[in-house]
């Protein structure tokens, strides 16, 4: 009885700790919402408050209709769709091949890929720029897509390879006994079983492209080609034109699509990430 009571106290304290931690994490979001609904741009000189002094929705109207926000959204969606499609098209068959087949140089290639991906991508920015410039891919969607695919295809390969390793080979052997060919084995047996990992990998790629800023600003010039991340920076580019309510409204509008995607696929997050992290 004493042990059970002690366990309940520990669990209660642990739950209290996580509740407080969650509340602390929500504070910046609530304050950003408050600033976005404020009609005055005086957050640096005014007192801290969660309640807007002059409630208004004009900041959201200004972002959607007076700023090229929708154009930035379109640019970002183009990059997201292209990067996710190409990355998965490369990573899925590669991950399956590295998981199921044994060939010379297999482990060496995997180690080289993970080592290359371990270095910050900003280290290769100058080299990438020198490569893309003669090909006239600077200031183009294709150049940025190639950069993103080169980064996220490796992540997708490693994440999904770990998941493919957890799928028993006996399932494929049973499918062969039933007369399925290799293509049917992959499309009708393996891919449906690997659905959580594929979904999680796609979402991680979406988040990366959605939030990527350094390459988008460096390789894209002109507001008409900005992504959402680059556009948000442009809203605060100079010290004398900063409008924090508009910036806060744009930030929340940018975060909402990712939040919705996360809520929709959250049941696949645990299995897709934990199984994908198993060493094969």
One Martini backbone bead per residue (centre of mass of N, CA, C, O) as a GRO file, in nm:
protein
  280
    1UNK     BB    1   0.059   0.062  -0.021
    2UNK     BB    2   0.301   0.249   0.006
    3UNK     BB    3   0.403   0.206  -0.285
    4UNK     BB    4   0.150   0.311  -0.431
    5UNK     BB    5   0.154   0.596  -0.311
    6UNK     BB    6   0.437   0.671  -0.414
    7UNK     BB    7   0.369   0.638  -0.714
    8UNK     BB    8   0.143   0.853  -0.728
    9UNK     BB    9   0.317   1.092  -0.646
   10UNK     BB   10   0.518   1.076  -0.878
   11UNK     BB   11   0.307   1.102  -1.108
   12UNK     BB   12   0.192   1.375  -1.018
   13UNK     BB   13   0.458   1.535  -1.039
   14UNK     BB   14   0.509   1.471  -1.336
   15UNK     BB   15   0.246   1.592  -1.447
   16UNK     BB   16   0.296   1.876  -1.334
   17UNK     BB   17   0.553   1.933  -1.489
   18UNK     BB   18   0.429   1.905  -1.780
   19UNK     BB   19   0.215   2.123  -1.748
   20UNK     BB   20   0.408   2.358  -1.697
   21UNK     BB   21   0.572   2.323  -1.957
   22UNK     BB   22   0.334   2.371  -2.151
   23UNK     BB   23   0.260   2.654  -2.053
   24UNK     BB   24   0.537   2.782  -2.121
   25UNK     BB   25   0.513   2.716  -2.432
   26UNK     BB   26   0.243   2.891  -2.475
   27UNK     BB   27   0.316   3.184  -2.412
   28UNK     BB   28   0.435   3.283  -2.690
   29UNK     BB   29   0.177   3.225  -2.852
   30UNK     BB   30  -0.018   3.411  -2.696
   31UNK     BB   31   0.147   3.668  -2.741
   32UNK     BB   32   0.138   3.665  -3.049
   33UNK     BB   33  -0.169   3.681  -3.066
   34UNK     BB   34  -0.193   3.950  -2.919
   35UNK     BB   35  -0.021   4.118  -3.118
   36UNK     BB   36  -0.194   4.051  -3.379
   37UNK     BB   37  -0.456   4.205  -3.225
   38UNK     BB   38  -0.303   4.471  -3.233
   39UNK     BB   39  -0.322   4.822  -3.323
   40UNK     BB   40  -0.036   4.856  -3.190
   41UNK     BB   41   0.330   4.943  -3.221
   42UNK     BB   42   0.429   4.890  -2.869
   43UNK     BB   43   0.588   4.636  -2.737
   44UNK     BB   44   0.867   4.770  -2.647
   45UNK     BB   45   0.725   5.013  -2.468
   46UNK     BB   46   0.532   4.839  -2.339
   47UNK     BB   47   0.352   4.630  -2.158
   48UNK     BB   48   0.293   4.323  -2.047
   49UNK     BB   49   0.035   4.145  -2.247
   50UNK     BB   50  -0.248   3.933  -2.343
   51UNK     BB   51  -0.412   4.196  -2.392
   52UNK     BB   52  -0.533   4.389  -2.616
   53UNK     BB   53  -0.567   4.731  -2.642
   54UNK     BB   54  -0.644   4.709  -2.969
   55UNK     BB   55  -0.873   4.546  -3.119
   56UNK     BB   56  -0.781   4.361  -3.429
   57UNK     BB   57  -0.788   4.240  -3.793
   58UNK     BB   58  -0.597   4.412  -3.981
   59UNK     BB   59  -0.336   4.243  -3.987
   60UNK     BB   60  -0.455   4.006  -4.151
   61UNK     BB   61  -0.547   4.174  -4.391
   62UNK     BB   62  -0.266   4.285  -4.464
   63UNK     BB   63  -0.129   4.014  -4.522
   64UNK     BB   64  -0.339   3.903  -4.743
   65UNK     BB   65  -0.371   4.197  -4.924
   66UNK     BB   66  -0.093   4.388  -4.888
   67UNK     BB   67   0.071   4.132  -4.904
   68UNK     BB   68   0.269   3.865  -5.061
   69UNK     BB   69   0.168   3.599  -4.911
   70UNK     BB   70   0.029   3.417  -5.127
   71UNK     BB   71   0.282   3.400  -5.303
   72UNK     BB   72   0.462   3.265  -5.090
   73UNK     BB   73   0.278   3.020  -5.058
   74UNK     BB   74   0.302   2.917  -5.348
   75UNK     BB   75   0.608   2.877  -5.351
   76UNK     BB   76   0.615   2.675  -5.116
   77UNK     BB   77   0.429   2.459  -5.240
   78UNK     BB   78   0.607   2.392  -5.479
   79UNK     BB   79   0.850   2.295  -5.311
   80UNK     BB   80   0.706   2.080  -5.143
   81UNK     BB   81   0.590   1.895  -5.361
   82UNK     BB   82   0.854   1.840  -5.513
   83UNK     BB   83   1.029   1.737  -5.275
   84UNK     BB   84   0.851   1.507  -5.176
   85UNK     BB   85   0.828   1.347  -5.438
   86UNK     BB   86   1.132   1.304  -5.502
   87UNK     BB   87   1.233   1.197  -5.230
   88UNK     BB   88   1.044   0.945  -5.220
   89UNK     BB   89   1.125   0.828  -5.499
   90UNK     BB   90   1.419   0.777  -5.390
   91UNK     BB   91   1.398   0.659  -5.089
   92UNK     BB   92   1.221   0.405  -5.104
   93UNK     BB   93   1.388   0.217  -5.295
   94UNK     BB   94   1.655   0.255  -5.141
   95UNK     BB   95   1.563   0.151  -4.863
   96UNK     BB   96   1.480  -0.131  -4.961
   97UNK     BB   97   1.753  -0.216  -5.079
   98UNK     BB   98   1.923  -0.175  -4.811
   99UNK     BB   99   1.742  -0.381  -4.645
  100UNK     BB  100   1.733  -0.653  -4.844
  101UNK     BB  101   2.013  -0.614  -4.967
  102UNK     BB  102   2.340  -0.763  -5.047
  103UNK     BB  103   2.628  -0.558  -5.111
  104UNK     BB  104   2.889  -0.405  -5.228
  105UNK     BB  105   2.916  -0.115  -5.025
  106UNK     BB  106   2.668  -0.070  -4.842
  107UNK     BB  107   2.785   0.045  -4.571
  108UNK     BB  108   2.959   0.266  -4.695
  109UNK     BB  109   2.731   0.432  -4.821
  110UNK     BB  110   2.573   0.484  -4.560
  111UNK     BB  111   2.802   0.630  -4.409
  112UNK     BB  112   2.848   0.856  -4.613
  113UNK     BB  113   2.564   0.976  -4.602
  114UNK     BB  114   2.558   1.040  -4.294
  115UNK     BB  115   2.809   1.222  -4.292
  116UNK     BB  116   2.710   1.434  -4.494
  117UNK     BB  117   2.445   1.495  -4.316
  118UNK     BB  118   2.597   1.597  -4.050
  119UNK     BB  119   2.660   1.844  -4.191
  120UNK     BB  120   2.611   2.153  -4.239
  121UNK     BB  121   2.474   2.300  -4.518
  122UNK     BB  122   2.625   2.579  -4.505
  123UNK     BB  123   2.911   2.468  -4.588
  124UNK     BB  124   2.799   2.420  -4.905
  125UNK     BB  125   2.700   2.688  -5.031
  126UNK     BB  126   2.932   2.785  -5.216
  127UNK     BB  127   2.952   2.530  -5.389
  128UNK     BB  128   2.661   2.530  -5.489
  129UNK     BB  129   2.672   2.805  -5.623
  130UNK     BB  130   2.901   2.732  -5.828
  131UNK     BB  131   2.731   2.506  -5.966
  132UNK     BB  132   2.456   2.664  -6.038
  133UNK     BB  133   2.542   2.914  -6.201
  134UNK     BB  134   2.622   2.784  -6.486
  135UNK     BB  135   2.317   2.645  -6.489
  136UNK     BB  136   2.097   2.859  -6.414
  137UNK     BB  137   1.978   2.791  -6.090
  138UNK     BB  138   1.969   3.061  -5.991
  139UNK     BB  139   1.670   3.183  -5.916
  140UNK     BB  140   1.529   2.888  -5.890
  141UNK     BB  141   1.335   2.621  -5.817
  142UNK     BB  142   1.516   2.388  -5.910
  143UNK     BB  143   1.764   2.451  -5.737
  144UNK     BB  144   1.617   2.429  -5.461
  145UNK     BB  145   1.513   2.141  -5.497
  146UNK     BB  146   1.789   2.001  -5.519
  147UNK     BB  147   1.882   2.077  -5.236
  148UNK     BB  148   1.651   1.947  -5.074
  149UNK     BB  149   1.675   1.659  -5.186
  150UNK     BB  150   1.973   1.607  -5.103
  151UNK     BB  151   1.891   1.614  -4.798
  152UNK     BB  152   1.606   1.442  -4.763
  153UNK     BB  153   1.673   1.169  -4.898
  154UNK     BB  154   1.863   1.069  -4.678
  155UNK     BB  155   1.666   1.077  -4.447
  156UNK     BB  156   1.454   0.889  -4.577
  157UNK     BB  157   1.632   0.644  -4.607
  158UNK     BB  158   1.703   0.596  -4.305
  159UNK     BB  159   1.416   0.592  -4.184
  160UNK     BB  160   1.293   0.362  -4.376
  161UNK     BB  161   1.498   0.142  -4.334
  162UNK     BB  162   1.432   0.089  -4.036
  163UNK     BB  163   1.141  -0.001  -4.102
  164UNK     BB  164   1.200  -0.232  -4.303
  165UNK     BB  165   1.360  -0.403  -4.089
  166UNK     BB  166   1.083  -0.470  -3.919
  167UNK     BB  167   0.995  -0.634  -4.159
  168UNK     BB  168   0.925  -0.938  -4.225
  169UNK     BB  169   1.041  -1.166  -4.461
  170UNK     BB  170   0.799  -1.371  -4.446
  171UNK     BB  171   0.592  -1.200  -4.598
  172UNK     BB  172   0.729  -1.223  -4.876
  173UNK     BB  173   0.740  -1.530  -4.892
  174UNK     BB  174   0.432  -1.566  -4.885
  175UNK     BB  175   0.378  -1.402  -5.145
  176UNK     BB  176   0.538  -1.588  -5.336
  177UNK     BB  177   0.368  -1.840  -5.287
  178UNK     BB  178   0.102  -1.680  -5.399
  179UNK     BB  179   0.237  -1.529  -5.678
  180UNK     BB  180   0.401  -1.282  -5.628
  181UNK     BB  181   0.570  -1.030  -5.737
  182UNK     BB  182   0.790  -0.783  -5.676
  183UNK     BB  183   0.596  -0.548  -5.725
  184UNK     BB  184   0.363  -0.655  -5.545
  185UNK     BB  185   0.519  -0.673  -5.281
  186UNK     BB  186   0.572  -0.370  -5.255
  187UNK     BB  187   0.279  -0.238  -5.316
  188UNK     BB  188   0.089  -0.462  -5.133
  189UNK     BB  189   0.283  -0.500  -4.867
  190UNK     BB  190   0.510  -0.295  -4.782
  191UNK     BB  191   0.387  -0.009  -4.814
  192UNK     BB  192   0.143  -0.043  -4.621
  193UNK     BB  193   0.327  -0.109  -4.373
  194UNK     BB  194   0.503   0.175  -4.428
  195UNK     BB  195   0.311   0.420  -4.390
  196UNK     BB  196   0.407   0.569  -4.130
  197UNK     BB  197   0.694   0.634  -4.238
  198UNK     BB  198   0.610   0.790  -4.491
  199UNK     BB  199   0.448   1.011  -4.351
  200UNK     BB  200   0.668   1.118  -4.163
  201UNK     BB  201   0.873   1.186  -4.381
  202UNK     BB  202   0.696   1.388  -4.532
  203UNK     BB  203   0.656   1.584  -4.293
  204UNK     BB  204   0.956   1.649  -4.246
  205UNK     BB  205   0.995   1.774  -4.524
  206UNK     BB  206   0.785   1.993  -4.501
  207UNK     BB  207   0.908   2.138  -4.256
  208UNK     BB  208   1.176   2.204  -4.381
  209UNK     BB  209   1.076   2.373  -4.624
  210UNK     BB  210   0.891   2.571  -4.469
  211UNK     BB  211   1.151   2.678  -4.274
  212UNK     BB  212   1.348   2.746  -4.478
  213UNK     BB  213   1.602   3.020  -4.522
  214UNK     BB  214   1.895   3.043  -4.627
  215UNK     BB  215   1.859   2.942  -4.925
  216UNK     BB  216   1.614   3.119  -5.001
  217UNK     BB  217   1.772   3.392  -4.972
  218UNK     BB  218   2.032   3.330  -5.145
  219UNK     BB  219   1.878   3.195  -5.422
  220UNK     BB  220   1.662   3.429  -5.380
  221UNK     BB  221   1.533   3.705  -5.572
  222UNK     BB  222   1.282   3.865  -5.482
  223UNK     BB  223   0.956   3.874  -5.369
  224UNK     BB  224   0.827   3.680  -5.597
  225UNK     BB  225   1.032   3.425  -5.476
  226UNK     BB  226   0.949   3.391  -5.203
  227UNK     BB  227   0.913   3.250  -4.915
  228UNK     BB  228   0.784   3.245  -4.611
  229UNK     BB  229   1.050   3.278  -4.456
  230UNK     BB  230   1.159   3.514  -4.631
  231UNK     BB  231   0.911   3.699  -4.595
  232UNK     BB  232   0.929   3.738  -4.291
  233UNK     BB  233   1.201   3.879  -4.302
  234UNK     BB  234   1.110   4.116  -4.486
  235UNK     BB  235   0.917   4.245  -4.269
  236UNK     BB  236   1.210   4.277  -4.080
  237UNK     BB  237   1.462   4.410  -4.236
  238UNK     BB  238   1.418   4.685  -4.093
  239UNK     BB  239   1.426   4.906  -3.827
  240UNK     BB  240   1.196   5.126  -3.948
  241UNK     BB  241   0.963   4.888  -4.054
  242UNK     BB  242   0.862   4.755  -3.803
  243UNK     BB  243   0.575   4.521  -3.764
  244UNK     BB  244   0.468   4.321  -3.521
  245UNK     BB  245   0.169   4.252  -3.579
  246UNK     BB  246   0.214   4.154  -3.872
  247UNK     BB  247   0.430   3.945  -3.809
  248UNK     BB  248   0.253   3.774  -3.617
  249UNK     BB  249   0.030   3.707  -3.819
  250UNK     BB  250   0.214   3.567  -4.027
  251UNK     BB  251   0.324   3.349  -3.836
  252UNK     BB  252   0.054   3.210  -3.771
  253UNK     BB  253  -0.029   3.146  -4.064
  254UNK     BB  254   0.225   2.965  -4.113
  255UNK     BB  255   0.170   2.751  -3.871
  256UNK     BB  256  -0.111   2.621  -3.922
  257UNK     BB  257  -0.063   2.399  -4.141
  258UNK     BB  258   0.138   2.230  -3.970
  259UNK     BB  259  -0.053   2.179  -3.733
  260UNK     BB  260  -0.266   2.024  -3.892
  261UNK     BB  261  -0.086   1.797  -3.995
  262UNK     BB  262   0.003   1.695  -3.717
  263UNK     BB  263  -0.285   1.623  -3.609
  264UNK     BB  264  -0.354   1.414  -3.833
  265UNK     BB  265  -0.060   1.230  -3.796
  266UNK     BB  266   0.008   1.159  -3.488
  267UNK     BB  267  -0.042   0.841  -3.483
  268UNK     BB  268   0.227   0.800  -3.678
  269UNK     BB  269   0.476   0.918  -3.525
  270UNK     BB  270   0.579   0.700  -3.330
  271UNK     BB  271   0.615   0.456  -3.527
  272UNK     BB  272   0.776   0.612  -3.752
  273UNK     BB  273   1.023   0.697  -3.563
  274UNK     BB  274   1.104   0.452  -3.388
  275UNK     BB  275   1.134   0.238  -3.614
  276UNK     BB  276   1.324   0.426  -3.793
  277UNK     BB  277   1.556   0.419  -3.550
  278UNK     BB  278   1.640   0.143  -3.610
  279UNK     BB  279   1.902  -0.058  -3.630
  280UNK     BB  280   2.024  -0.243  -3.938
   0.00000   0.00000   0.00000
